[in-house]
Amino acid sequence: MPTDERPALRRPADEQLALGLIARTDYGRVATSLRAMPFLALARHIVVDGRVLLRMPLSCGYHLACAGSVVAYGTDNLSRARRGENLWSVQIVGRCEPVEPTAAELELFGPAPRLVDGVPYEPVYLGIEPQFADVNSTDGDGPKGRLDRVP
């Protein structure tokens, strides 16, 4: 797996914030197009070395539209924030490529589902190298508020 060529200290602040927020969740949505039509697909993710690694079901075939394309990947805390907590959503945009996760990365993903849409689950793994990041939140500091202040 390629390593990140930009050390964390040299990453733009919004990209660091976005990756930190993505790391706080387990699932998100990847957006791309399939036969010229936009679509969203659920994916399990981990953040490793400044990249977002995805695990998706092979049986759905969505990985075929994602691999080699520029995709958007997003997640949020909209359904799990407690009353009074700041809401946030984040997205990254970057080129998506197939990856072969290491044993340690596979462990970070945790157990896979047994079935997806009634079909035995076979995983496929993709990686996204962020080229653009966007964070929006309801905190008083605006969308670029500090990571440690966003729940």
PDB file of N, CA, C and O in Angstrom, residues 93-143:
ATOM      1  N   VAL A  93     -12.703  14.544  -0.976  1.00  0.00           N
ATOM      2  CA  VAL A  93     -12.763  14.217  -2.398  1.00  0.00           C
ATOM      3  C   VAL A  93     -11.363  13.810  -2.814  1.00  0.00           C
ATOM      4  O   VAL A  93     -10.379  14.456  -2.436  1.00  0.00           O
ATOM      5  N   GLY A  94     -11.273  12.715  -3.547  1.00  0.00           N
ATOM      6  CA  GLY A  94      -9.970  12.266  -4.011  1.00  0.00           C
ATOM      7  C   GLY A  94     -10.092  11.061  -4.916  1.00  0.00           C
ATOM      8  O   GLY A  94     -11.176  10.497  -5.096  1.00  0.00           O
ATOM      9  N   ARG A  95      -8.977  10.669  -5.464  1.00  0.00           N
ATOM     10  CA  ARG A  95      -8.935   9.503  -6.348  1.00  0.00           C
ATOM     11  C   ARG A  95      -9.049   8.234  -5.511  1.00  0.00           C
ATOM     12  O   ARG A  95      -8.406   8.096  -4.479  1.00  0.00           O
ATOM     13  N   CYS A  96      -9.853   7.315  -5.977  1.00  0.00           N
ATOM     14  CA  CYS A  96     -10.127   6.058  -5.277  1.00  0.00           C
ATOM     15  C   CYS A  96      -9.457   4.923  -6.044  1.00  0.00           C
ATOM     16  O   CYS A  96      -9.621   4.819  -7.261  1.00  0.00           O
ATOM     17  N   GLU A  97      -8.710   4.103  -5.312  1.00  0.00           N
ATOM     18  CA  GLU A  97      -7.985   2.998  -5.936  1.00  0.00           C
ATOM     19  C   GLU A  97      -8.156   1.726  -5.116  1.00  0.00           C
ATOM     20  O   GLU A  97      -8.293   1.797  -3.887  1.00  0.00           O
ATOM     21  N   PRO A  98      -8.113   0.562  -5.748  1.00  0.00           N
ATOM     22  CA  PRO A  98      -8.130  -0.698  -4.994  1.00  0.00           C
ATOM     23  C   PRO A  98      -6.888  -0.786  -4.102  1.00  0.00           C
ATOM     24  O   PRO A  98      -5.811  -0.317  -4.488  1.00  0.00           O
ATOM     25  N   VAL A  99      -7.041  -1.366  -2.923  1.00  0.00           N
ATOM     26  CA  VAL A  99      -5.912  -1.566  -2.012  1.00  0.00           C
ATOM     27  C   VAL A  99      -5.972  -2.978  -1.448  1.00  0.00           C
ATOM     28  O   VAL A  99      -7.033  -3.604  -1.411  1.00  0.00           O
ATOM     29  N   GLU A 100      -4.835  -3.443  -1.012  1.00  0.00           N
ATOM     30  CA  GLU A 100      -4.732  -4.717  -0.309  1.00  0.00           C
ATOM     31  C   GLU A 100      -4.352  -4.371   1.129  1.00  0.00           C
ATOM     32  O   GLU A 100      -3.203  -4.035   1.402  1.00  0.00           O
ATOM     33  N   PRO A 101      -5.310  -4.418   2.053  1.00  0.00           N
ATOM     34  CA  PRO A 101      -5.005  -4.011   3.427  1.00  0.00           C
ATOM     35  C   PRO A 101      -4.047  -4.985   4.114  1.00  0.00           C
ATOM     36  O   PRO A 101      -4.026  -6.181   3.803  1.00  0.00           O
ATOM     37  N   THR A 102      -3.272  -4.436   5.024  1.00  0.00           N
ATOM     38  CA  THR A 102      -2.374  -5.262   5.835  1.00  0.00           C
ATOM     39  C   THR A 102      -3.204  -6.002   6.883  1.00  0.00           C
ATOM     40  O   THR A 102      -4.385  -5.687   7.101  1.00  0.00           O
ATOM     41  N   ALA A 103      -2.582  -6.942   7.554  1.00  0.00           N
ATOM     42  CA  ALA A 103      -3.266  -7.682   8.629  1.00  0.00           C
ATOM     43  C   ALA A 103      -3.717  -6.717   9.726  1.00  0.00           C
ATOM     44  O   ALA A 103      -4.822  -6.844  10.258  1.00  0.00           O
ATOM     45  N   ALA A 104      -2.880  -5.742  10.055  1.00  0.00           N
ATOM     46  CA  ALA A 104      -3.242  -4.767  11.090  1.00  0.00           C
ATOM     47  C   ALA A 104      -4.440  -3.924  10.652  1.00  0.00           C
ATOM     48  O   ALA A 104      -5.327  -3.618  11.456  1.00  0.00           O
ATOM     49  N   GLU A 105      -4.492  -3.540   9.379  1.00  0.00           N
ATOM     50  CA  GLU A 105      -5.619  -2.756   8.875  1.00  0.00           C
ATOM     51  C   GLU A 105      -6.895  -3.581   8.869  1.00  0.00           C
ATOM     52  O   GLU A 105      -7.977  -3.083   9.216  1.00  0.00           O
ATOM     53  N   LEU A 106      -6.798  -4.850   8.480  1.00  0.00           N
ATOM     54  CA  LEU A 106      -7.975  -5.726   8.503  1.00  0.00           C
ATOM     55  C   LEU A 106      -8.536  -5.818   9.916  1.00  0.00           C
ATOM     56  O   LEU A 106      -9.749  -5.812  10.111  1.00  0.00           O
ATOM     57  N   GLU A 107      -7.649  -5.865  10.900  1.00  0.00           N
ATOM     58  CA  GLU A 107      -8.092  -5.919  12.290  1.00  0.00           C
ATOM     59  C   GLU A 107      -8.830  -4.646  12.683  1.00  0.00           C
ATOM     60  O   GLU A 107      -9.828  -4.690  13.404  1.00  0.00           O
ATOM     61  N   LEU A 108      -8.356  -3.499  12.186  1.00  0.00           N
ATOM     62  CA  LEU A 108      -9.017  -2.225  12.487  1.00  0.00           C
ATOM     63  C   LEU A 108     -10.439  -2.170  11.919  1.00  0.00           C
ATOM     64  O   LEU A 108     -11.315  -1.540  12.500  1.00  0.00           O
ATOM     65  N   PHE A 109     -10.652  -2.819  10.787  1.00  0.00           N
ATOM     66  CA  PHE A 109     -11.992  -2.842  10.203  1.00  0.00           C
ATOM     67  C   PHE A 109     -12.981  -3.600  11.086  1.00  0.00           C
ATOM     68  O   PHE A 109     -14.167  -3.337  11.056  1.00  0.00           O
ATOM     69  N   GLY A 110     -12.496  -4.565  11.848  1.00  0.00           N
ATOM     70  CA  GLY A 110     -13.383  -5.360  12.692  1.00  0.00           C
ATOM     71  C   GLY A 110     -14.124  -6.400  11.878  1.00  0.00           C
ATOM     72  O   GLY A 110     -13.879  -6.587  10.686  1.00  0.00           O
ATOM     73  N   PRO A 111     -15.066  -7.072  12.546  1.00  0.00           N
ATOM     74  CA  PRO A 111     -15.783  -8.151  11.860  1.00  0.00           C
ATOM     75  C   PRO A 111     -16.657  -7.630  10.713  1.00  0.00           C
ATOM     76  O   PRO A 111     -17.230  -6.546  10.803  1.00  0.00           O
ATOM     77  N   ALA A 112     -16.722  -8.417   9.672  1.00  0.00           N
ATOM     78  CA  ALA A 112     -17.560  -8.085   8.520  1.00  0.00           C
ATOM     79  C   ALA A 112     -18.946  -8.693   8.723  1.00  0.00           C
ATOM     80  O   ALA A 112     -19.104  -9.674   9.451  1.00  0.00           O
ATOM     81  N   PRO A 113     -19.948  -8.123   8.063  1.00  0.00           N
ATOM     82  CA  PRO A 113     -21.274  -8.735   8.143  1.00  0.00           C
ATOM     83  C   PRO A 113     -21.254 -10.116   7.500  1.00  0.00           C
ATOM     84  O   PRO A 113     -20.411 -10.416   6.651  1.00  0.00           O
ATOM     85  N   ARG A 114     -22.184 -10.946   7.901  1.00  0.00           N
ATOM     86  CA  ARG A 114     -22.278 -12.290   7.324  1.00  0.00           C
ATOM     87  C   ARG A 114     -22.948 -12.248   5.957  1.00  0.00           C
ATOM     88  O   ARG A 114     -22.530 -12.925   5.031  1.00  0.00           O
ATOM     89  N   LEU A 115     -23.982 -11.430   5.828  1.00  0.00           N
ATOM     90  CA  LEU A 115     -24.740 -11.302   4.582  1.00  0.00           C
ATOM     91  C   LEU A 115     -24.936  -9.831   4.233  1.00  0.00           C
ATOM     92  O   LEU A 115     -25.027  -8.978   5.118  1.00  0.00           O
ATOM     93  N   VAL A 116     -25.050  -9.543   2.945  1.00  0.00           N
ATOM     94  CA  VAL A 116     -25.476  -8.230   2.457  1.00  0.00           C
ATOM     95  C   VAL A 116     -26.524  -8.493   1.388  1.00  0.00           C
ATOM     96  O   VAL A 116     -26.255  -9.189   0.413  1.00  0.00           O
ATOM     97  N   ASP A 117     -27.707  -7.977   1.596  1.00  0.00           N
ATOM     98  CA  ASP A 117     -28.829  -8.204   0.675  1.00  0.00           C
ATOM     99  C   ASP A 117     -29.065  -9.692   0.429  1.00  0.00           C
ATOM    100  O   ASP A 117     -29.353 -10.118  -0.690  1.00  0.00           O
ATOM    101  N   GLY A 118     -28.886 -10.506   1.479  1.00  0.00           N
ATOM    102  CA  GLY A 118     -29.137 -11.935   1.394  1.00  0.00           C
ATOM    103  C   GLY A 118     -28.030 -12.744   0.744  1.00  0.00           C
ATOM    104  O   GLY A 118     -28.175 -13.948   0.559  1.00  0.00           O
ATOM    105  N   VAL A 119     -26.929 -12.090   0.392  1.00  0.00           N
ATOM    106  CA  VAL A 119     -25.812 -12.766  -0.266  1.00  0.00           C
ATOM    107  C   VAL A 119     -24.636 -12.823   0.709  1.00  0.00           C
ATOM    108  O   VAL A 119     -24.373 -11.840   1.406  1.00  0.00           O
ATOM    109  N   PRO A 120     -23.913 -13.952   0.760  1.00  0.00           N
ATOM    110  CA  PRO A 120     -22.735 -14.002   1.633  1.00  0.00           C
ATOM    111  C   PRO A 120     -21.772 -12.850   1.331  1.00  0.00           C
ATOM    112  O   PRO A 120     -21.503 -12.536   0.166  1.00  0.00           O
ATOM    113  N   TYR A 121     -21.307 -12.216   2.385  1.00  0.00           N
ATOM    114  CA  TYR A 121     -20.456 -11.034   2.259  1.00  0.00           C
ATOM    115  C   TYR A 121     -19.032 -11.398   1.858  1.00  0.00           C
ATOM    116  O   TYR A 121     -18.386 -12.221   2.495  1.00  0.00           O
ATOM    117  N   GLU A 122     -18.581 -10.796   0.771  1.00  0.00           N
ATOM    118  CA  GLU A 122     -17.187 -10.850   0.350  1.00  0.00           C
ATOM    119  C   GLU A 122     -16.717  -9.407   0.271  1.00  0.00           C
ATOM    120  O   GLU A 122     -17.309  -8.608  -0.457  1.00  0.00           O
ATOM    121  N   PRO A 123     -15.661  -9.053   1.003  1.00  0.00           N
ATOM    122  CA  PRO A 123     -15.232  -7.650   1.005  1.00  0.00           C
ATOM    123  C   PRO A 123     -14.343  -7.303  -0.183  1.00  0.00           C
ATOM    124  O   PRO A 123     -13.656  -8.147  -0.753  1.00  0.00           O
ATOM    125  N   VAL A 124     -14.401  -6.037  -0.538  1.00  0.00           N
ATOM    126  CA  VAL A 124     -13.465  -5.441  -1.478  1.00  0.00           C
ATOM    127  C   VAL A 124     -12.963  -4.177  -0.784  1.00  0.00           C
ATOM    128  O   VAL A 124     -13.705  -3.524  -0.054  1.00  0.00           O
ATOM    129  N   TYR A 125     -11.691  -3.851  -0.990  1.00  0.00           N
ATOM    130  CA  TYR A 125     -11.066  -2.738  -0.277  1.00  0.00           C
ATOM    131  C   TYR A 125     -10.588  -1.671  -1.258  1.00  0.00           C
ATOM    132  O   TYR A 125      -9.995  -1.985  -2.287  1.00  0.00           O
ATOM    133  N   LEU A 126     -10.867  -0.423  -0.898  1.00  0.00           N
ATOM    134  CA  LEU A 126     -10.487   0.729  -1.708  1.00  0.00           C
ATOM    135  C   LEU A 126      -9.820   1.762  -0.808  1.00  0.00           C
ATOM    136  O   LEU A 126     -10.092   1.805   0.394  1.00  0.00           O
ATOM    137  N   GLY A 127      -8.996   2.600  -1.395  1.00  0.00           N
ATOM    138  CA  GLY A 127      -8.363   3.680  -0.649  1.00  0.00           C
ATOM    139  C   GLY A 127      -8.600   5.007  -1.333  1.00  0.00           C
ATOM    140  O   GLY A 127      -8.616   5.091  -2.560  1.00  0.00           O
ATOM    141  N   ILE A 128      -8.790   6.048  -0.531  1.00  0.00           N
ATOM    142  CA  ILE A 128      -8.973   7.403  -1.056  1.00  0.00           C
ATOM    143  C   ILE A 128      -7.878   8.287  -0.481  1.00  0.00           C
ATOM    144  O   ILE A 128      -7.737   8.399   0.741  1.00  0.00           O
ATOM    145  N   GLU A 129      -7.128   8.932  -1.349  1.00  0.00           N
ATOM    146  CA  GLU A 129      -6.124   9.925  -0.961  1.00  0.00           C
ATOM    147  C   GLU A 129      -6.807  11.293  -1.069  1.00  0.00           C
ATOM    148  O   GLU A 129      -7.120  11.749  -2.167  1.00  0.00           O
ATOM    149  N   PRO A 130      -7.097  11.943   0.058  1.00  0.00           N
ATOM    150  CA  PRO A 130      -7.829  13.215   0.001  1.00  0.00           C
ATOM    151  C   PRO A 130      -7.076  14.294  -0.774  1.00  0.00           C
ATOM    152  O   PRO A 130      -5.886  14.498  -0.572  1.00  0.00           O
ATOM    153  N   GLN A 131      -7.789  14.950  -1.661  1.00  0.00           N
ATOM    154  CA  GLN A 131      -7.264  16.107  -2.386  1.00  0.00           C
ATOM    155  C   GLN A 131      -7.999  17.374  -1.979  1.00  0.00           C
ATOM    156  O   GLN A 131      -7.520  18.476  -2.215  1.00  0.00           O
ATOM    157  N   PHE A 132      -9.165  17.192  -1.401  1.00  0.00           N
ATOM    158  CA  PHE A 132     -10.006  18.302  -0.970  1.00  0.00           C
ATOM    159  C   PHE A 132     -10.799  17.821   0.232  1.00  0.00           C
ATOM    160  O   PHE A 132     -11.193  16.658   0.281  1.00  0.00           O
ATOM    161  N   ALA A 133     -11.001  18.681   1.196  1.00  0.00           N
ATOM    162  CA  ALA A 133     -11.791  18.326   2.376  1.00  0.00           C
ATOM    163  C   ALA A 133     -12.704  19.482   2.729  1.00  0.00           C
ATOM    164  O   ALA A 133     -12.342  20.655   2.552  1.00  0.00           O
ATOM    165  N   ASP A 134     -13.881  19.146   3.235  1.00  0.00           N
ATOM    166  CA  ASP A 134     -14.841  20.160   3.649  1.00  0.00           C
ATOM    167  C   ASP A 134     -15.492  19.706   4.945  1.00  0.00           C
ATOM    168  O   ASP A 134     -15.931  18.558   5.051  1.00  0.00           O
ATOM    169  N   VAL A 135     -15.539  20.594   5.932  1.00  0.00           N
ATOM    170  CA  VAL A 135     -16.148  20.304   7.223  1.00  0.00           C
ATOM    171  C   VAL A 135     -17.169  21.384   7.512  1.00  0.00           C
ATOM    172  O   VAL A 135     -16.880  22.570   7.358  1.00  0.00           O
ATOM    173  N   ASN A 136     -18.342  20.966   7.926  1.00  0.00           N
ATOM    174  CA  ASN A 136     -19.386  21.902   8.338  1.00  0.00           C
ATOM    175  C   ASN A 136     -19.852  21.514   9.718  1.00  0.00           C
ATOM    176  O   ASN A 136     -20.022  20.328  10.015  1.00  0.00           O
ATOM    177  N   SER A 137     -20.048  22.529  10.586  1.00  0.00           N
ATOM    178  CA  SER A 137     -20.496  22.230  11.944  1.00  0.00           C
ATOM    179  C   SER A 137     -21.367  23.356  12.465  1.00  0.00           C
ATOM    180  O   SER A 137     -21.373  24.465  11.923  1.00  0.00           O
ATOM    181  N   THR A 138     -22.094  23.041  13.540  1.00  0.00           N
ATOM    182  CA  THR A 138     -22.960  24.037  14.156  1.00  0.00           C
ATOM    183  C   THR A 138     -22.287  24.724  15.338  1.00  0.00           C
ATOM    184  O   THR A 138     -22.940  25.415  16.085  1.00  0.00           O
ATOM    185  N   ASP A 139     -20.963  24.565  15.482  1.00  0.00           N
ATOM    186  CA  ASP A 139     -20.273  25.212  16.602  1.00  0.00           C
ATOM    187  C   ASP A 139     -20.107  26.702  16.327  1.00  0.00           C
ATOM    188  O   ASP A 139     -20.242  27.167  15.207  1.00  0.00           O
ATOM    189  N   GLY A 140     -19.814  27.453  17.356  1.00  0.00           N
ATOM    190  CA  GLY A 140     -19.683  28.896  17.245  1.00  0.00           C
ATOM    191  C   GLY A 140     -18.457  29.352  16.482  1.00  0.00           C
ATOM    192  O   GLY A 140     -18.369  30.496  16.071  1.00  0.00           O
ATOM    193  N   ASP A 141     -17.483  28.462  16.269  1.00  0.00           N
ATOM    194  CA  ASP A 141     -16.259  28.846  15.573  1.00  0.00           C
ATOM    195  C   ASP A 141     -16.368  28.680  14.066  1.00  0.00           C
ATOM    196  O   ASP A 141     -15.417  28.955  13.360  1.00  0.00           O
ATOM    197  N   GLY A 142     -17.485  28.215  13.566  1.00  0.00           N
ATOM    198  CA  GLY A 142     -17.632  28.000  12.135  1.00  0.00           C
ATOM    199  C   GLY A 142     -17.105  26.642  11.727  1.00  0.00           C
ATOM    200  O   GLY A 142     -16.638  25.865  12.543  1.00  0.00           O
ATOM    201  N   PRO A 143     -17.159  26.358  10.433  1.00  0.00           N
ATOM    202  CA  PRO A 143     -16.832  25.025   9.953  1.00  0.00           C
ATOM    203  C   PRO A 143     -15.386  24.616  10.173  1.00  0.00           C
ATOM    204  O   PRO A 143     -15.067  23.442  10.145  1.00  0.00           O
TER     205      PRO A 143
END
